[in-house]
Amino acid sequence: MKEKWINALTLAFTVALLPPIWAVLSPYIGVTVGAVALICAGLFACLNNDIKMAVPVSLGFLCGDIWAVIATNVMAASNLGTNVTVYLTLFIMGGLAVVIGTLLDKLVFIPAWLAGWAIGLTIMGPMDVTNLGTTPFQIGAAMLSGVWYVGVVGDLFQKLLIKIIKK
């Protein structure tokens, strides 16, 4: 029981300390979609913040971000009608993401690719494609911050706290 509370309280402190720093600082570096980091950190936490997965998860998120840009442009250029366009775009690109991700499974974590794509589409989908500007780069920066700063650094920080407390 004591172990459970040490883990819970050190995690609570880590979550209370690190993500708000990102939330406050991200707009100063031009990232207006800072909350994406929290989504990606949460997904990375499902893998127990396994540092061995940080690169494949990061690459998956970035592939999803690129996929969202492509899908947004494809859907904007299509004249097939909204429902048909959305369906065909998601059908083709979703299938391709899984096939490509399977071929590159040592480099890219497919669930991160699909989640990154959904995150990107949620933000960029409603936007006019001519106004995307730096949005894809901001999303990518937030994704990487979620994995590396909140996930990896947060995990290392929590482990350090546990080590200090147990002394």
PDB file of C-alpha atoms in Angstrom:
ATOM      1  CA  MET A   1       0.000   0.000   0.000  1.00  0.00           C
ATOM      2  CA  LYS A   2       2.844   2.382   0.835  1.00  0.00           C
ATOM      3  CA  GLU A   3       4.427   1.689  -2.570  1.00  0.00           C
ATOM      4  CA  LYS A   4       1.135   2.507  -4.305  1.00  0.00           C
ATOM      5  CA  TRP A   5       0.932   5.899  -2.584  1.00  0.00           C
ATOM      6  CA  ILE A   6       4.576   6.738  -3.233  1.00  0.00           C
ATOM      7  CA  ASN A   7       3.975   6.061  -6.935  1.00  0.00           C
ATOM      8  CA  ALA A   8       0.675   7.961  -6.958  1.00  0.00           C
ATOM      9  CA  LEU A   9       1.956  11.019  -5.115  1.00  0.00           C
ATOM     10  CA  THR A  10       5.203  11.285  -7.083  1.00  0.00           C
ATOM     11  CA  LEU A  11       3.223  10.929 -10.309  1.00  0.00           C
ATOM     12  CA  ALA A  12       0.741  13.547  -9.107  1.00  0.00           C
ATOM     13  CA  PHE A  13       3.599  15.942  -8.358  1.00  0.00           C
ATOM     14  CA  THR A  14       5.264  15.239 -11.702  1.00  0.00           C
ATOM     15  CA  VAL A  15       2.000  15.798 -13.596  1.00  0.00           C
ATOM     16  CA  ALA A  16       1.318  18.945 -11.581  1.00  0.00           C
ATOM     17  CA  LEU A  17       4.816  20.333 -12.225  1.00  0.00           C
ATOM     18  CA  LEU A  18       5.981  19.509 -15.768  1.00  0.00           C
ATOM     19  CA  PRO A  19       2.998  19.788 -18.167  1.00  0.00           C
ATOM     20  CA  PRO A  20       2.001  23.258 -16.885  1.00  0.00           C
ATOM     21  CA  ILE A  21       5.524  24.474 -17.680  1.00  0.00           C
ATOM     22  CA  TRP A  22       4.944  23.367 -21.298  1.00  0.00           C
ATOM     23  CA  ALA A  23       1.481  24.962 -21.290  1.00  0.00           C
ATOM     24  CA  VAL A  24       2.912  28.296 -20.187  1.00  0.00           C
ATOM     25  CA  LEU A  25       6.033  28.281 -22.371  1.00  0.00           C
ATOM     26  CA  SER A  26       4.705  26.752 -25.617  1.00  0.00           C
ATOM     27  CA  PRO A  27       2.998  29.944 -26.878  1.00  0.00           C
ATOM     28  CA  TYR A  28       6.312  31.781 -26.448  1.00  0.00           C
ATOM     29  CA  ILE A  29       7.933  29.437 -28.964  1.00  0.00           C
ATOM     30  CA  GLY A  30       5.031  29.791 -31.385  1.00  0.00           C
ATOM     31  CA  VAL A  31       3.097  26.639 -30.458  1.00  0.00           C
ATOM     32  CA  THR A  32      -0.583  27.461 -30.093  1.00  0.00           C
ATOM     33  CA  VAL A  33      -1.701  23.828 -29.919  1.00  0.00           C
ATOM     34  CA  GLY A  34       0.148  22.984 -26.714  1.00  0.00           C
ATOM     35  CA  ALA A  35      -2.588  20.675 -25.439  1.00  0.00           C
ATOM     36  CA  VAL A  36      -1.602  18.185 -28.149  1.00  0.00           C
ATOM     37  CA  ALA A  37       1.411  17.407 -25.948  1.00  0.00           C
ATOM     38  CA  LEU A  38      -0.878  16.219 -23.176  1.00  0.00           C
ATOM     39  CA  ILE A  39      -2.808  13.939 -25.529  1.00  0.00           C
ATOM     40  CA  CYS A  40       0.411  12.431 -26.871  1.00  0.00           C
ATOM     41  CA  ALA A  41       1.882  12.091 -23.381  1.00  0.00           C
ATOM     42  CA  GLY A  42      -1.235  10.234 -22.306  1.00  0.00           C
ATOM     43  CA  LEU A  43      -0.936   7.846 -25.226  1.00  0.00           C
ATOM     44  CA  PHE A  44       2.756   7.339 -24.535  1.00  0.00           C
ATOM     45  CA  ALA A  45       1.934   6.636 -20.874  1.00  0.00           C
ATOM     46  CA  CYS A  46      -0.181   3.688 -22.085  1.00  0.00           C
ATOM     47  CA  LEU A  47       3.161   2.162 -23.082  1.00  0.00           C
ATOM     48  CA  ASN A  48       4.468   2.803 -19.542  1.00  0.00           C
ATOM     49  CA  ASN A  49       6.612   5.651 -20.867  1.00  0.00           C
ATOM     50  CA  ASP A  50       8.934   2.980 -22.295  1.00  0.00           C
ATOM     51  CA  ILE A  51      11.929   4.921 -23.563  1.00  0.00           C
ATOM     52  CA  LYS A  52      12.605   2.149 -26.125  1.00  0.00           C
ATOM     53  CA  MET A  53       9.276   3.068 -27.722  1.00  0.00           C
ATOM     54  CA  ALA A  54       9.880   6.839 -27.709  1.00  0.00           C
ATOM     55  CA  VAL A  55      11.371   6.951 -31.222  1.00  0.00           C
ATOM     56  CA  PRO A  56       8.762   4.718 -32.920  1.00  0.00           C
ATOM     57  CA  VAL A  57       5.955   6.566 -31.127  1.00  0.00           C
ATOM     58  CA  SER A  58       7.442   9.948 -32.073  1.00  0.00           C
ATOM     59  CA  LEU A  59       7.820   8.901 -35.699  1.00  0.00           C
ATOM     60  CA  GLY A  60       4.282   7.540 -35.648  1.00  0.00           C
ATOM     61  CA  PHE A  61       2.886  10.822 -34.376  1.00  0.00           C
ATOM     62  CA  LEU A  62       4.870  12.772 -36.970  1.00  0.00           C
ATOM     63  CA  CYS A  63       3.668  10.450 -39.753  1.00  0.00           C
ATOM     64  CA  GLY A  64       0.126  11.092 -38.545  1.00  0.00           C
ATOM     65  CA  ASP A  65       0.737  14.829 -38.630  1.00  0.00           C
ATOM     66  CA  ILE A  66       1.993  14.586 -42.229  1.00  0.00           C
ATOM     67  CA  TRP A  67      -0.936  12.300 -43.068  1.00  0.00           C
ATOM     68  CA  ALA A  68      -3.341  14.926 -41.709  1.00  0.00           C
ATOM     69  CA  VAL A  69      -1.813  17.602 -43.951  1.00  0.00           C
ATOM     70  CA  ILE A  70      -2.121  15.335 -46.984  1.00  0.00           C
ATOM     71  CA  ALA A  71      -5.693  14.328 -46.104  1.00  0.00           C
ATOM     72  CA  THR A  72      -6.730  17.937 -45.491  1.00  0.00           C
ATOM     73  CA  ASN A  73      -5.367  18.948 -48.888  1.00  0.00           C
ATOM     74  CA  VAL A  74      -6.912  15.951 -50.671  1.00  0.00           C
ATOM     75  CA  MET A  75     -10.324  16.621 -49.135  1.00  0.00           C
ATOM     76  CA  ALA A  76     -10.131  20.320 -50.000  1.00  0.00           C
ATOM     77  CA  ALA A  77      -9.284  19.548 -53.628  1.00  0.00           C
ATOM     78  CA  SER A  78     -11.936  16.876 -54.165  1.00  0.00           C
ATOM     79  CA  ASN A  79     -15.199  17.528 -55.970  1.00  0.00           C
ATOM     80  CA  LEU A  80     -16.886  14.256 -55.036  1.00  0.00           C
ATOM     81  CA  GLY A  81     -19.051  15.668 -52.250  1.00  0.00           C
ATOM     82  CA  THR A  82     -18.216  15.872 -48.578  1.00  0.00           C
ATOM     83  CA  ASN A  83     -19.296  12.417 -47.402  1.00  0.00           C
ATOM     84  CA  VAL A  84     -17.777  10.538 -50.330  1.00  0.00           C
ATOM     85  CA  THR A  85     -14.561  12.532 -50.074  1.00  0.00           C
ATOM     86  CA  VAL A  86     -14.207  11.984 -46.339  1.00  0.00           C
ATOM     87  CA  TYR A  87     -14.974   8.274 -46.648  1.00  0.00           C
ATOM     88  CA  LEU A  88     -12.588   7.630 -49.541  1.00  0.00           C
ATOM     89  CA  THR A  89      -9.803   9.710 -47.995  1.00  0.00           C
ATOM     90  CA  LEU A  90     -10.060   7.930 -44.648  1.00  0.00           C
ATOM     91  CA  PHE A  91     -10.454   4.527 -46.328  1.00  0.00           C
ATOM     92  CA  ILE A  92      -7.431   4.846 -48.603  1.00  0.00           C
ATOM     93  CA  MET A  93      -5.132   6.727 -46.260  1.00  0.00           C
ATOM     94  CA  GLY A  94      -6.067   4.634 -43.221  1.00  0.00           C
ATOM     95  CA  GLY A  95      -5.326   1.435 -45.091  1.00  0.00           C
ATOM     96  CA  LEU A  96      -2.071   2.826 -46.467  1.00  0.00           C
ATOM     97  CA  ALA A  97      -0.963   3.959 -43.003  1.00  0.00           C
ATOM     98  CA  VAL A  98      -1.404   0.435 -41.641  1.00  0.00           C
ATOM     99  CA  VAL A  99       0.371  -1.196 -44.606  1.00  0.00           C
ATOM    100  CA  ILE A 100       3.277   1.277 -44.573  1.00  0.00           C
ATOM    101  CA  GLY A 101       3.467   1.142 -40.785  1.00  0.00           C
ATOM    102  CA  THR A 102       3.591  -2.649 -40.897  1.00  0.00           C
ATOM    103  CA  LEU A 103       6.455  -2.537 -43.389  1.00  0.00           C
ATOM    104  CA  LEU A 104       8.256  -0.070 -41.109  1.00  0.00           C
ATOM    105  CA  ASP A 105       7.133  -1.590 -37.805  1.00  0.00           C
ATOM    106  CA  LYS A 106      10.606  -1.317 -36.231  1.00  0.00           C
ATOM    107  CA  LEU A 107      10.601   2.435 -36.890  1.00  0.00           C
ATOM    108  CA  VAL A 108       6.972   3.539 -36.665  1.00  0.00           C
ATOM    109  CA  PHE A 109       4.339   2.687 -34.048  1.00  0.00           C
ATOM    110  CA  ILE A 110       1.088   2.363 -36.041  1.00  0.00           C
ATOM    111  CA  PRO A 111      -1.307   3.356 -33.212  1.00  0.00           C
ATOM    112  CA  ALA A 112       0.653   6.606 -32.791  1.00  0.00           C
ATOM    113  CA  TRP A 113       0.411   7.207 -36.552  1.00  0.00           C
ATOM    114  CA  LEU A 114      -3.366   6.770 -36.492  1.00  0.00           C
ATOM    115  CA  ALA A 115      -3.766   8.840 -33.317  1.00  0.00           C
ATOM    116  CA  GLY A 116      -1.478  11.546 -34.714  1.00  0.00           C
ATOM    117  CA  TRP A 117      -3.539  11.599 -37.888  1.00  0.00           C
ATOM    118  CA  ALA A 118      -6.734  12.005 -35.861  1.00  0.00           C
ATOM    119  CA  ILE A 119      -5.183  14.801 -33.801  1.00  0.00           C
ATOM    120  CA  GLY A 120      -3.990  16.584 -36.935  1.00  0.00           C
ATOM    121  CA  LEU A 121      -7.346  16.209 -38.685  1.00  0.00           C
ATOM    122  CA  THR A 122      -9.177  17.501 -35.626  1.00  0.00           C
ATOM    123  CA  ILE A 123      -7.115  20.683 -35.681  1.00  0.00           C
ATOM    124  CA  MET A 124      -6.463  21.188 -39.403  1.00  0.00           C
ATOM    125  CA  GLY A 125      -9.609  19.623 -40.898  1.00  0.00           C
ATOM    126  CA  PRO A 126     -11.843  22.621 -40.246  1.00  0.00           C
ATOM    127  CA  MET A 127      -9.155  25.054 -41.428  1.00  0.00           C
ATOM    128  CA  ASP A 128      -8.845  26.512 -44.909  1.00  0.00           C
ATOM    129  CA  VAL A 129      -5.860  24.655 -46.404  1.00  0.00           C
ATOM    130  CA  THR A 130      -4.403  27.920 -47.624  1.00  0.00           C
ATOM    131  CA  ASN A 131      -4.173  29.046 -43.986  1.00  0.00           C
ATOM    132  CA  LEU A 132      -2.440  26.030 -42.452  1.00  0.00           C
ATOM    133  CA  GLY A 133       0.805  27.984 -42.190  1.00  0.00           C
ATOM    134  CA  THR A 134       2.934  26.646 -39.366  1.00  0.00           C
ATOM    135  CA  THR A 135       0.112  24.637 -37.789  1.00  0.00           C
ATOM    136  CA  PRO A 136       1.515  21.224 -38.851  1.00  0.00           C
ATOM    137  CA  PHE A 137       4.911  22.159 -37.384  1.00  0.00           C
ATOM    138  CA  GLN A 138       3.289  23.346 -34.170  1.00  0.00           C
ATOM    139  CA  ILE A 139       1.377  20.075 -33.911  1.00  0.00           C
ATOM    140  CA  GLY A 140       4.577  18.095 -34.516  1.00  0.00           C
ATOM    141  CA  ALA A 141       6.462  20.096 -31.880  1.00  0.00           C
ATOM    142  CA  ALA A 142       3.676  19.517 -29.364  1.00  0.00           C
ATOM    143  CA  MET A 143       3.619  15.797 -30.198  1.00  0.00           C
ATOM    144  CA  LEU A 144       7.353  15.492 -29.617  1.00  0.00           C
ATOM    145  CA  SER A 145       7.073  17.492 -26.410  1.00  0.00           C
ATOM    146  CA  GLY A 146       4.398  15.110 -25.187  1.00  0.00           C
ATOM    147  CA  VAL A 147       6.544  12.051 -25.780  1.00  0.00           C
ATOM    148  CA  TRP A 148       9.959  13.395 -24.793  1.00  0.00           C
ATOM    149  CA  TYR A 149       9.358  16.145 -22.245  1.00  0.00           C
ATOM    150  CA  VAL A 150       6.163  15.053 -20.516  1.00  0.00           C
ATOM    151  CA  GLY A 151       6.641  11.312 -21.145  1.00  0.00           C
ATOM    152  CA  VAL A 152      10.348  10.475 -21.011  1.00  0.00           C
ATOM    153  CA  VAL A 153      11.589  13.360 -18.846  1.00  0.00           C
ATOM    154  CA  GLY A 154       8.508  13.096 -16.634  1.00  0.00           C
ATOM    155  CA  ASP A 155       9.110   9.373 -16.123  1.00  0.00           C
ATOM    156  CA  LEU A 156      12.784   9.913 -15.290  1.00  0.00           C
ATOM    157  CA  PHE A 157      11.856  12.747 -12.914  1.00  0.00           C
ATOM    158  CA  GLN A 158       9.274  10.590 -11.135  1.00  0.00           C
ATOM    159  CA  LYS A 159      11.773   7.729 -10.793  1.00  0.00           C
ATOM    160  CA  LEU A 160      14.284  10.166  -9.304  1.00  0.00           C
ATOM    161  CA  LEU A 161      11.686  11.377  -6.796  1.00  0.00           C
ATOM    162  CA  ILE A 162      10.875   7.785  -5.806  1.00  0.00           C
ATOM    163  CA  LYS A 163      14.565   7.043  -5.350  1.00  0.00           C
ATOM    164  CA  ILE A 164      15.015  10.114  -3.139  1.00  0.00           C
ATOM    165  CA  ILE A 165      11.941   9.286  -1.041  1.00  0.00           C
ATOM    166  CA  LYS A 166      13.012   5.669  -0.517  1.00  0.00           C
ATOM    167  CA  LYS A 167      16.431   6.672   0.838  1.00  0.00           C
TER     168      LYS A 167
END
